[in-house]
PDB file of C-alpha atoms in Angstrom:
ATOM      1  CA  VAL A1206       4.915 -23.096  -9.128  1.00 84.00           C
ATOM      2  CA  PHE A1207       8.029 -25.010  -8.018  1.00 85.00           C
ATOM      3  CA  LYS A1208       6.368 -26.650  -4.963  1.00 92.00           C
ATOM      4  CA  LYS A1209       9.002 -25.252  -2.609  1.00 95.00           C
ATOM      5  CA  PRO A1210       8.461 -23.834   0.893  1.00 94.00           C
ATOM      6  CA  VAL A1211       8.045 -20.070   1.180  1.00 92.00           C
ATOM      7  CA  VAL A1212      11.350 -19.473   2.970  1.00 95.00           C
ATOM      8  CA  GLU A1213      13.311 -21.530   0.435  1.00 97.00           C
ATOM      9  CA  THR A1214      11.603 -19.656  -2.407  1.00 96.00           C
ATOM     10  CA  LEU A1215      12.437 -16.296  -0.835  1.00 96.00           C
ATOM     11  CA  GLU A1216      16.054 -17.377  -0.412  1.00 97.00           C
ATOM     12  CA  ILE A1217      16.255 -18.318  -4.108  1.00 96.00           C
ATOM     13  CA  LEU A1218      14.783 -14.947  -5.074  1.00 96.00           C
ATOM     14  CA  ARG A1219      17.144 -13.055  -2.771  1.00 96.00           C
ATOM     15  CA  GLU A1220      20.144 -14.878  -4.229  1.00 97.00           C
ATOM     16  CA  ALA A1221      18.890 -13.807  -7.669  1.00 97.00           C
ATOM     17  CA  GLY A1222      18.859 -10.152  -6.611  1.00 96.00           C
ATOM     18  CA  LEU A1223      15.547  -9.492  -4.834  1.00 95.00           C
ATOM     19  CA  ASP A1224      16.059  -7.045  -1.959  1.00 94.00           C
ATOM     20  CA  SER A1225      12.540  -5.897  -1.037  1.00 94.00           C
ATOM     21  CA  LEU A1226       8.907  -7.005  -1.287  1.00 95.00           C
ATOM     22  CA  THR A1227       5.860  -4.949  -2.165  1.00 92.00           C
ATOM     23  CA  GLY A1228       2.769  -5.239  -0.006  1.00 93.00           C
ATOM     24  CA  GLY A1229       0.248  -5.867  -2.761  1.00 90.00           C
ATOM     25  CA  GLY A1230      -2.479  -8.433  -2.261  1.00 91.00           C
ATOM     26  CA  ALA A1231      -3.326  -7.394   1.300  1.00 95.00           C
ATOM     27  CA  GLU A1232      -6.638  -5.797   0.195  1.00 95.00           C
ATOM     28  CA  ILE A1233      -8.737  -6.063   3.402  1.00 96.00           C
ATOM     29  CA  PHE A1234      -7.782  -8.874   5.775  1.00 97.00           C
ATOM     30  CA  ASP A1235     -11.296  -9.696   6.994  1.00 96.00           C
ATOM     31  CA  PRO A1236     -12.121 -13.188   5.610  1.00 95.00           C
ATOM     32  CA  ALA A1237     -15.739 -12.340   4.717  1.00 95.00           C
ATOM     33  CA  VAL A1238     -14.574  -9.368   2.648  1.00 95.00           C
ATOM     34  CA  ARG A1239     -11.824 -11.402   0.969  1.00 94.00           C
ATOM     35  CA  ASP A1240     -14.323 -14.098   0.059  1.00 93.00           C
ATOM     36  CA  GLN A1241     -16.398 -11.549  -1.858  1.00 90.00           C
ATOM     37  CA  LEU A1242     -13.675  -9.252  -3.142  1.00 88.00           C
ATOM     38  CA  CYS A1243     -10.744 -11.494  -4.053  1.00 87.00           C
ATOM     39  CA  ARG A1244     -11.741 -15.143  -3.686  1.00 88.00           C
ATOM     40  CA  GLY A1245      -8.828 -17.415  -4.553  1.00 90.00           C
ATOM     41  CA  LYS A1246      -6.104 -15.038  -3.390  1.00 90.00           C
ATOM     42  CA  GLU A1247      -3.949 -15.908  -0.414  1.00 92.00           C
ATOM     43  CA  THR A1248      -5.574 -15.586   3.002  1.00 95.00           C
ATOM     44  CA  ALA A1249      -4.658 -12.772   5.368  1.00 96.00           C
ATOM     45  CA  GLU A1250      -2.653 -15.277   7.407  1.00 96.00           C
ATOM     46  CA  GLU A1251      -0.736 -16.459   4.338  1.00 96.00           C
ATOM     47  CA  TRP A1252       0.016 -12.854   3.353  1.00 97.00           C
ATOM     48  CA  ALA A1253       1.325 -12.139   6.841  1.00 97.00           C
ATOM     49  CA  ASP A1254       3.353 -15.360   6.970  1.00 97.00           C
ATOM     50  CA  ILE A1255       5.229 -14.428   3.780  1.00 96.00           C
ATOM     51  CA  HIS A1256       6.136 -10.980   5.087  1.00 98.00           C
ATOM     52  CA  ARG A1257       6.987 -12.397   8.518  1.00 98.00           C
ATOM     53  CA  ALA A1258       9.347 -14.910   6.935  1.00 97.00           C
ATOM     54  CA  TRP A1259      10.950 -12.225   4.757  1.00 98.00           C
ATOM     55  CA  HIS A1260      11.434  -9.920   7.737  1.00 98.00           C
ATOM     56  CA  ARG A1261      13.018 -12.719   9.772  1.00 97.00           C
ATOM     57  CA  MET A1262      15.465 -13.178   6.908  1.00 96.00           C
ATOM     58  CA  GLY A1263      16.452  -9.539   7.348  1.00 96.00           C
ATOM     59  CA  GLY A1264      14.364  -8.292   4.424  1.00 97.00           C
ATOM     60  CA  ARG A1265      12.136  -5.221   4.321  1.00 97.00           C
ATOM     61  CA  SER A1266       8.751  -4.733   2.681  1.00 98.00           C
ATOM     62  CA  THR A1267       5.833  -2.365   2.329  1.00 97.00           C
ATOM     63  CA  CYS A1268       2.223  -3.125   3.205  1.00 98.00           C
ATOM     64  CA  THR A1269      -1.056  -1.946   1.716  1.00 97.00           C
ATOM     65  CA  MET A1270      -4.799  -1.662   2.228  1.00 97.00           C
ATOM     66  CA  LEU A1271      -7.477  -1.427  -0.465  1.00 95.00           C
ATOM     67  CA  PHE A1272     -10.356   0.621   0.951  1.00 95.00           C
ATOM     68  CA  GLY A1273     -13.608   2.155  -0.235  1.00 92.00           C
ATOM     69  CA  HIS A1274     -15.497  -0.898  -1.511  1.00 93.00           C
ATOM     70  CA  ILE A1275     -17.585  -3.356   0.552  1.00 92.00           C
ATOM     71  CA  GLU A1276     -15.633  -3.122   3.805  1.00 94.00           C
ATOM     72  CA  THR A1277     -16.791  -1.394   6.985  1.00 96.00           C
ATOM     73  CA  HIS A1278     -14.792   1.085   9.029  1.00 96.00           C
ATOM     74  CA  ALA A1279     -14.405  -1.599  11.703  1.00 97.00           C
ATOM     75  CA  GLN A1280     -12.863  -3.933   9.128  1.00 97.00           C
ATOM     76  CA  ARG A1281     -10.421  -1.210   8.098  1.00 97.00           C
ATOM     77  CA  VAL A1282      -9.374  -0.753  11.718  1.00 97.00           C
ATOM     78  CA  ASP A1283      -8.950  -4.514  12.080  1.00 98.00           C
ATOM     79  CA  HIS A1284      -6.700  -4.468   9.002  1.00 98.00           C
ATOM     80  CA  LEU A1285      -4.558  -1.717  10.534  1.00 98.00           C
ATOM     81  CA  ARG A1286      -4.464  -3.563  13.862  1.00 98.00           C
ATOM     82  CA  ARG A1287      -3.055  -6.685  12.207  1.00 98.00           C
ATOM     83  CA  LEU A1288      -0.404  -4.659  10.374  1.00 98.00           C
ATOM     84  CA  ARG A1289       0.613  -2.842  13.545  1.00 98.00           C
ATOM     85  CA  ALA A1290       0.875  -6.141  15.443  1.00 98.00           C
ATOM     86  CA  LEU A1291       3.086  -7.664  12.747  1.00 98.00           C
ATOM     87  CA  GLN A1292       5.250  -4.548  12.743  1.00 98.00           C
ATOM     88  CA  ASP A1293       5.609  -4.822  16.526  1.00 98.00           C
ATOM     89  CA  GLU A1294       6.712  -8.420  16.018  1.00 98.00           C
ATOM     90  CA  THR A1295       9.202  -7.962  13.162  1.00 98.00           C
ATOM     91  CA  GLY A1296       9.877  -4.257  12.533  1.00 98.00           C
ATOM     92  CA  GLY A1297      10.275  -5.123   8.866  1.00 98.00           C
ATOM     93  CA  PHE A1298       7.780  -2.792   7.205  1.00 98.00           C
ATOM     94  CA  THR A1299       9.252   0.345   5.663  1.00 97.00           C
ATOM     95  CA  GLY A1300       5.954   2.069   4.896  1.00 97.00           C
ATOM     96  CA  PHE A1301       2.182   1.769   4.561  1.00 98.00           C
ATOM     97  CA  VAL A1302       0.468   2.434   1.221  1.00 96.00           C
ATOM     98  CA  PRO A1303      -3.361   2.601   1.295  1.00 95.00           C
ATOM     99  CA  PHE A1304      -5.237   2.586  -2.032  1.00 91.00           C
ATOM    100  CA  ALA A1305      -8.761   3.822  -2.733  1.00 90.00           C
ATOM    101  CA  PHE A1306     -10.716   1.228  -4.743  1.00 88.00           C
ATOM    102  CA  THR A1307     -11.529   2.157  -8.352  1.00 81.00           C
ATOM    103  CA  PRO A1308     -14.826   0.387  -9.143  1.00 75.00           C
ATOM    104  CA  GLU A1309     -15.600   1.704 -12.645  1.00 71.00           C
ATOM    105  CA  LYS A1310     -14.552  -1.302 -14.767  1.00 71.00           C
ATOM    106  CA  THR A1311     -15.114  -4.018 -12.176  1.00 76.00           C
ATOM    107  CA  GLU A1312     -18.089  -6.112 -11.084  1.00 79.00           C
ATOM    108  CA  LEU A1313     -18.565  -3.558  -8.305  1.00 78.00           C
ATOM    109  CA  ALA A1314     -19.077  -0.674 -10.735  1.00 79.00           C
ATOM    110  CA  HIS A1315     -22.328   0.237  -8.935  1.00 84.00           C
ATOM    111  CA  LEU A1316     -20.366   1.350  -5.859  1.00 80.00           C
ATOM    112  CA  ARG A1317     -19.557   5.000  -5.318  1.00 82.00           C
ATOM    113  CA  PRO A1318     -15.779   5.425  -5.068  1.00 80.00           C
ATOM    114  CA  ALA A1319     -14.204   6.928  -1.966  1.00 86.00           C
ATOM    115  CA  GLY A1320     -14.120  10.718  -2.228  1.00 90.00           C
ATOM    116  CA  GLY A1321     -11.316  13.088  -1.377  1.00 93.00           C
ATOM    117  CA  LEU A1322     -12.400  13.701   2.216  1.00 95.00           C
ATOM    118  CA  GLU A1323     -12.777   9.978   2.894  1.00 95.00           C
ATOM    119  CA  THR A1324      -9.335   9.344   1.439  1.00 95.00           C
ATOM    120  CA  LEU A1325      -7.709  12.055   3.562  1.00 97.00           C
ATOM    121  CA  ARG A1326      -9.467  10.829   6.704  1.00 97.00           C
ATOM    122  CA  ASN A1327      -8.259   7.304   6.008  1.00 96.00           C
ATOM    123  CA  LEU A1328      -4.676   8.518   5.621  1.00 97.00           C
ATOM    124  CA  ALA A1329      -4.852  10.630   8.790  1.00 98.00           C
ATOM    125  CA  VAL A1330      -6.272   7.771  10.887  1.00 97.00           C
ATOM    126  CA  SER A1331      -3.622   5.434   9.460  1.00 98.00           C
ATOM    127  CA  ARG A1332      -0.868   7.865  10.460  1.00 98.00           C
ATOM    128  CA  ILE A1333      -2.201   8.101  14.023  1.00 98.00           C
ATOM    129  CA  TYR A1334      -2.927   4.395  14.474  1.00 98.00           C
ATOM    130  CA  LEU A1335       0.211   2.955  12.863  1.00 98.00           C
ATOM    131  CA  ASP A1336       2.461   4.559  15.433  1.00 97.00           C
ATOM    132  CA  ASN A1337       5.241   2.037  14.789  1.00 98.00           C
ATOM    133  CA  PHE A1338       5.508   2.856  11.061  1.00 98.00           C
ATOM    134  CA  ASP A1339       7.990   5.457   9.862  1.00 97.00           C
ATOM    135  CA  HIS A1340       6.271   6.281   6.562  1.00 98.00           C
ATOM    136  CA  ILE A1341       2.778   6.675   5.101  1.00 98.00           C
ATOM    137  CA  THR A1342       2.456   6.952   1.309  1.00 96.00           C
ATOM    138  CA  ALA A1343      -0.190   8.830  -0.678  1.00 95.00           C
ATOM    139  CA  TYR A1344      -0.309   6.859  -3.928  1.00 90.00           C
ATOM    140  CA  TRP A1345      -0.970   9.625  -6.458  1.00 88.00           C
ATOM    141  CA  ILE A1346      -1.915   7.099  -9.153  1.00 86.00           C
ATOM    142  CA  SER A1347      -5.093   6.220  -7.263  1.00 84.00           C
ATOM    143  CA  MET A1348      -5.985   9.671  -5.882  1.00 87.00           C
ATOM    144  CA  GLY A1349      -4.542  12.171  -8.350  1.00 88.00           C
ATOM    145  CA  LEU A1350      -1.654  14.533  -7.740  1.00 91.00           C
ATOM    146  CA  SER A1351      -3.693  17.412  -6.279  1.00 93.00           C
ATOM    147  CA  LEU A1352      -5.225  15.264  -3.541  1.00 94.00           C
ATOM    148  CA  ALA A1353      -1.873  13.607  -2.902  1.00 94.00           C
ATOM    149  CA  GLN A1354      -0.449  17.101  -2.402  1.00 96.00           C
ATOM    150  CA  ALA A1355      -3.147  17.858   0.206  1.00 97.00           C
ATOM    151  CA  ALA A1356      -2.372  14.532   1.877  1.00 97.00           C
ATOM    152  CA  LEU A1357       1.055  15.889   2.824  1.00 97.00           C
ATOM    153  CA  HIS A1358      -0.866  17.811   5.520  1.00 97.00           C
ATOM    154  CA  PHE A1359      -2.767  14.702   6.690  1.00 97.00           C
ATOM    155  CA  GLY A1360       0.092  12.576   7.972  1.00 97.00           C
ATOM    156  CA  VAL A1361       1.654  11.580   4.659  1.00 97.00           C
ATOM    157  CA  ASP A1362       5.392  11.931   4.045  1.00 97.00           C
ATOM    158  CA  ASP A1363       5.727  10.121   0.709  1.00 95.00           C
ATOM    159  CA  LEU A1364       4.091  10.391  -2.740  1.00 92.00           C
ATOM    160  CA  HIS A1365       5.623   7.239  -4.247  1.00 85.00           C
ATOM    161  CA  GLY A1366       7.577   7.780  -7.472  1.00 74.00           C
ATOM    162  CA  THR A1367       7.352   9.012 -11.044  1.00 74.00           C
ATOM    163  CA  ILE A1368       6.036   5.570 -12.193  1.00 67.00           C
ATOM    164  CA  MET A1369       6.611   4.905 -15.901  1.00 54.00           C
ATOM    165  CA  GLU A1370       3.665   2.524 -16.380  1.00 51.00           C
ATOM    166  CA  GLU A1371       0.769   1.439 -14.154  1.00 42.00           C
ATOM    167  CA  LYS A1372      -1.827  -1.139 -15.207  1.00 49.00           C
ATOM    168  CA  VAL A1373      -3.932  -2.276 -12.245  1.00 51.00           C
ATOM    169  CA  PHE A1374      -5.705   0.996 -11.429  1.00 47.00           C
ATOM    170  CA  HIS A1375      -6.011   2.069 -15.051  1.00 40.00           C
ATOM    171  CA  MET A1376      -7.534  -1.264 -16.079  1.00 47.00           C
ATOM    172  CA  ALA A1377     -10.087  -0.641 -13.321  1.00 46.00           C
ATOM    173  CA  GLY A1378     -10.909   2.795 -14.759  1.00 48.00           C
ATOM    174  CA  ALA A1379      -8.485   5.254 -13.175  1.00 47.00           C
ATOM    175  CA  ARG A1380      -8.085   8.444 -15.211  1.00 55.00           C
ATOM    176  CA  THR A1381      -4.938   9.724 -13.527  1.00 49.00           C
ATOM    177  CA  PRO A1382      -1.770  10.057 -15.630  1.00 51.00           C
ATOM    178  CA  GLN A1383       0.387   6.972 -16.092  1.00 55.00           C
ATOM    179  CA  GLU A1384       3.552   8.869 -15.274  1.00 63.00           C
ATOM    180  CA  GLN A1385       4.759  12.048 -13.574  1.00 80.00           C
ATOM    181  CA  THR A1386       7.959  13.978 -14.117  1.00 86.00           C
ATOM    182  CA  VAL A1387      10.407  14.638 -11.314  1.00 87.00           C
ATOM    183  CA  ALA A1388       9.775  18.361 -11.820  1.00 90.00           C
ATOM    184  CA  ALA A1389       6.005  17.948 -11.366  1.00 90.00           C
ATOM    185  CA  LEU A1390       6.431  15.992  -8.151  1.00 91.00           C
ATOM    186  CA  GLU A1391       8.962  18.470  -6.797  1.00 93.00           C
ATOM    187  CA  LYS A1392       6.609  21.351  -7.630  1.00 94.00           C
ATOM    188  CA  VAL A1393       3.594  19.979  -5.739  1.00 93.00           C
ATOM    189  CA  ILE A1394       5.758  18.996  -2.763  1.00 95.00           C
ATOM    190  CA  ARG A1395       7.277  22.475  -2.506  1.00 96.00           C
ATOM    191  CA  GLU A1396       3.849  24.096  -2.953  1.00 97.00           C
ATOM    192  CA  ALA A1397       2.721  22.079   0.070  1.00 96.00           C
ATOM    193  CA  GLY A1398       5.568  23.554   2.107  1.00 97.00           C
ATOM    194  CA  ARG A1399       7.610  20.365   2.139  1.00 96.00           C
ATOM    195  CA  GLU A1400      11.128  19.594   0.951  1.00 96.00           C
ATOM    196  CA  PRO A1401      11.340  17.012  -1.879  1.00 95.00           C
ATOM    197  CA  VAL A1402      13.781  14.150  -1.300  1.00 94.00           C
ATOM    198  CA  GLN A1403      14.454  11.265  -3.666  1.00 93.00           C
ATOM    199  CA  ARG A1404      14.427   7.903  -1.888  1.00 92.00           C
ATOM    200  CA  ASP A1405      15.175   4.260  -2.582  1.00 92.00           C
ATOM    201  CA  SER A1406      12.885   1.257  -2.042  1.00 90.00           C
ATOM    202  CA  HIS A1407      13.780   1.229   1.669  1.00 92.00           C
ATOM    203  CA  TYR A1408      12.752   4.900   2.054  1.00 92.00           C
ATOM    204  CA  GLU A1409      16.381   5.902   2.509  1.00 94.00           C
ATOM    205  CA  PRO A1410      17.347   9.298   1.008  1.00 93.00           C
ATOM    206  CA  LEU A1411      19.500   9.169  -2.117  1.00 92.00           C
TER     207      LEU A1411
END
Protein backbone atom coordinates (compact mmCIF):
# COMPACT_ATOMS: atom_id res chain seq x y z
CA VAL A 1 0.00 0.00 0.00
CA PHE A 2 2.77 2.46 0.95
CA LYS A 3 5.30 1.16 -1.63
CA LYS A 4 7.91 0.50 1.05
CA PRO A 5 10.28 -2.48 1.29
CA VAL A 6 9.17 -5.40 3.45
CA VAL A 7 11.80 -4.87 6.15
CA GLU A 8 11.01 -1.16 6.46
CA THR A 9 7.30 -1.97 6.68
CA LEU A 10 7.91 -4.56 9.39
CA GLU A 11 10.01 -2.06 11.33
CA ILE A 12 7.18 0.51 11.17
CA LEU A 13 4.71 -2.11 12.39
CA ARG A 14 7.01 -3.23 15.21
CA GLU A 15 7.47 0.36 16.35
CA ALA A 16 3.67 0.64 16.43
CA GLY A 17 3.41 -2.37 18.74
CA LEU A 18 3.47 -5.51 16.56
CA ASP A 19 5.38 -8.29 18.31
CA SER A 20 4.47 -11.45 16.38
CA LEU A 21 3.21 -12.57 12.97
CA THR A 22 0.63 -15.20 12.14
CA GLY A 23 1.40 -17.75 9.46
CA GLY A 24 -1.75 -17.36 7.41
CA GLY A 25 -1.55 -17.36 3.63
CA ALA A 26 0.88 -20.27 3.39
CA GLU A 27 -1.85 -22.63 2.08
CA ILE A 28 0.21 -25.17 0.07
CA PHE A 29 3.52 -23.91 -1.29
CA ASP A 30 3.50 -25.87 -4.55
CA PRO A 31 3.09 -23.28 -7.36
CA ALA A 32 0.66 -25.39 -9.41
CA VAL A 33 -1.63 -25.76 -6.40
CA ARG A 34 -1.39 -22.05 -5.56
CA ASP A 35 -2.28 -21.14 -9.13
CA GLN A 36 -5.55 -23.06 -8.82
CA LEU A 37 -6.35 -22.50 -5.16
CA CYS A 38 -5.30 -18.93 -4.39
CA ARG A 39 -4.20 -17.18 -7.58
CA GLY A 40 -3.11 -13.62 -6.85
CA LYS A 41 -1.82 -14.31 -3.34
CA GLU A 42 1.87 -14.00 -2.57
CA THR A 43 4.10 -16.79 -3.86
CA ALA A 44 5.61 -19.35 -1.52
CA GLU A 45 8.94 -17.56 -1.86
CA GLU A 46 7.40 -14.20 -0.96
CA TRP A 47 5.68 -15.75 2.08
CA ALA A 48 8.98 -17.23 3.23
CA ASP A 49 10.90 -14.00 2.59
CA ILE A 50 8.55 -12.04 4.87
CA HIS A 51 8.94 -14.52 7.72
CA ARG A 52 12.69 -14.78 7.12
CA ALA A 53 13.02 -11.01 7.35
CA TRP A 54 10.89 -10.88 10.51
CA HIS A 55 12.93 -13.64 12.14
CA ARG A 56 16.19 -11.87 11.29
CA MET A 57 14.79 -8.82 13.05
CA GLY A 58 14.40 -10.96 16.16
CA GLY A 59 10.66 -11.51 15.68
CA ARG A 60 8.74 -14.76 16.07
CA SER A 61 5.87 -16.14 14.02
CA THR A 62 3.69 -19.17 13.45
CA CYS A 63 3.30 -21.06 10.18
CA THR A 64 0.38 -22.93 8.65
CA MET A 65 -0.70 -25.42 6.01
CA LEU A 66 -4.14 -25.72 4.41
CA PHE A 67 -4.67 -29.38 3.50
CA GLY A 68 -7.43 -31.62 2.20
CA HIS A 69 -8.29 -29.96 -1.11
CA ILE A 70 -6.52 -30.45 -4.47
CA GLU A 71 -3.03 -31.14 -3.15
CA THR A 72 -1.26 -34.50 -3.13
CA HIS A 73 0.49 -36.09 -0.18
CA ALA A 74 3.81 -35.37 -1.90
CA GLN A 75 2.91 -31.68 -2.08
CA ARG A 76 2.09 -31.68 1.63
CA VAL A 77 5.48 -33.20 2.40
CA ASP A 78 7.16 -30.60 0.19
CA HIS A 79 5.33 -27.88 2.16
CA LEU A 80 6.61 -29.33 5.44
CA ARG A 81 10.12 -29.66 4.01
CA ARG A 82 10.22 -25.96 3.13
CA LEU A 83 9.00 -24.98 6.60
CA ARG A 84 11.56 -27.21 8.29
CA ALA A 85 14.36 -25.77 6.13
CA LEU A 86 13.35 -22.20 7.00
CA GLN A 87 13.19 -23.12 10.67
CA ASP A 88 16.69 -24.60 10.43
CA GLU A 89 17.82 -21.31 8.91
CA THR A 90 16.15 -18.85 11.31
CA GLY A 91 14.69 -20.68 14.32
CA GLY A 92 11.94 -18.08 14.36
CA PHE A 93 8.80 -20.21 14.19
CA THR A 94 7.03 -20.77 17.50
CA GLY A 95 4.55 -23.37 16.26
CA PHE A 96 2.91 -25.07 13.28
CA VAL A 97 -0.86 -24.82 12.73
CA PRO A 98 -2.31 -27.06 9.99
CA PHE A 99 -5.91 -26.45 8.87
CA ALA A 100 -8.27 -28.87 7.13
CA PHE A 101 -9.93 -27.19 4.13
CA THR A 102 -13.67 -26.50 4.45
CA PRO A 103 -15.06 -26.71 0.89
CA GLU A 104 -18.81 -26.31 1.49
CA LYS A 105 -19.29 -22.66 0.46
CA THR A 106 -16.40 -22.40 -1.98
CA GLU A 107 -15.92 -23.14 -5.68
CA LEU A 108 -14.51 -26.50 -4.58
CA ALA A 109 -17.73 -27.54 -2.84
CA HIS A 110 -17.71 -30.82 -4.81
CA LEU A 111 -14.64 -32.01 -2.87
CA ARG A 112 -15.02 -34.31 0.10
CA PRO A 113 -13.49 -32.65 3.17
CA ALA A 114 -10.68 -34.33 5.07
CA GLY A 115 -12.08 -36.72 7.67
CA GLY A 116 -11.02 -37.21 11.26
CA LEU A 117 -8.51 -39.99 10.55
CA GLU A 118 -6.89 -38.00 7.74
CA THR A 119 -6.63 -34.97 10.01
CA LEU A 120 -5.03 -36.96 12.83
CA ARG A 121 -2.59 -38.64 10.44
CA ASN A 122 -1.60 -35.24 9.06
CA LEU A 123 -0.95 -33.92 12.56
CA ALA A 124 1.06 -37.00 13.56
CA VAL A 125 3.24 -36.87 10.43
CA SER A 126 3.76 -33.13 10.97
CA ARG A 127 4.91 -33.76 14.55
CA ILE A 128 7.41 -36.40 13.41
CA TYR A 129 8.71 -34.51 10.37
CA LEU A 130 8.97 -31.03 11.89
CA ASP A 131 11.55 -32.14 14.41
CA ASN A 132 12.86 -28.60 14.86
CA PHE A 133 9.47 -27.17 15.92
CA ASP A 134 8.56 -26.99 19.59
CA HIS A 135 4.78 -26.87 19.14
CA ILE A 136 2.04 -28.33 16.93
CA THR A 137 -1.46 -26.83 17.20
CA ALA A 138 -4.79 -28.58 16.65
CA TYR A 139 -7.03 -25.71 15.53
CA TRP A 140 -10.35 -26.71 17.09
CA ILE A 141 -12.25 -24.19 14.94
CA SER A 142 -11.55 -26.26 11.83
CA MET A 143 -11.79 -29.77 13.34
CA GLY A 144 -14.17 -29.46 16.28
CA LEU A 145 -13.29 -29.78 19.94
CA SER A 146 -13.72 -33.56 20.21
CA LEU A 147 -11.25 -34.29 17.41
CA ALA A 148 -8.88 -31.64 18.75
CA GLN A 149 -9.02 -33.48 22.09
CA ALA A 150 -8.03 -36.75 20.36
CA ALA A 151 -5.23 -34.89 18.59
CA LEU A 152 -3.52 -34.40 21.95
CA HIS A 153 -2.53 -38.08 21.57
CA PHE A 154 -1.26 -37.59 17.99
CA GLY A 155 1.62 -35.21 18.60
CA VAL A 156 -0.33 -32.05 19.38
CA ASP A 157 0.46 -29.94 22.45
CA ASP A 158 -1.73 -26.89 21.78
CA LEU A 159 -5.43 -26.28 21.04
CA HIS A 160 -5.15 -22.56 20.22
CA GLY A 161 -7.37 -20.28 22.31
CA THR A 162 -10.94 -19.48 23.27
CA ILE A 163 -11.35 -17.31 20.10
CA MET A 164 -14.13 -14.72 20.41
CA GLU A 165 -14.92 -14.49 16.68
CA GLU A 166 -13.75 -16.43 13.62
CA LYS A 167 -14.84 -15.59 10.07
CA VAL A 168 -12.72 -17.42 7.49
CA PHE A 169 -13.73 -21.01 8.27
CA HIS A 170 -17.33 -20.13 9.07
CA MET A 171 -17.75 -18.20 5.81
CA ALA A 172 -16.54 -21.37 4.09
CA GLY A 173 -19.19 -23.44 5.88
CA ALA A 174 -17.67 -24.56 9.18
CA ARG A 175 -20.30 -25.50 11.77
CA THR A 176 -18.04 -25.48 14.81
CA PRO A 177 -18.75 -22.93 17.57
CA GLN A 178 -17.34 -19.44 17.17
CA GLU A 179 -16.02 -19.39 20.71
CA GLN A 180 -15.10 -21.72 23.57
CA THR A 181 -14.95 -21.01 27.27
CA VAL A 182 -11.79 -21.49 29.29
CA ALA A 183 -13.66 -24.11 31.33
CA ALA A 184 -14.58 -26.12 28.22
CA LEU A 185 -11.01 -26.14 26.96
CA GLU A 186 -9.65 -27.10 30.37
CA LYS A 187 -12.19 -29.93 30.60
CA VAL A 188 -11.27 -31.58 27.29
CA ILE A 189 -7.55 -31.19 27.99
CA ARG A 190 -7.85 -32.84 31.40
CA GLU A 191 -10.07 -35.59 29.97
CA ALA A 192 -7.24 -36.33 27.53
CA GLY A 193 -4.85 -36.77 30.45
CA ARG A 194 -3.03 -33.51 29.85
CA GLU A 195 -2.46 -30.47 32.06
CA PRO A 196 -4.01 -27.22 30.75
CA VAL A 197 -1.66 -24.23 30.62
CA GLN A 198 -2.54 -20.74 29.41
CA ARG A 199 0.06 -19.35 27.01
CA ASP A 200 0.91 -16.13 25.21
CA SER A 201 1.45 -15.62 21.47
CA HIS A 202 5.02 -16.93 21.80
CA TYR A 203 3.79 -20.17 23.43
CA GLU A 204 5.26 -19.09 26.76
CA PRO A 205 3.25 -20.12 29.85
CA LEU A 206 1.41 -17.32 31.64
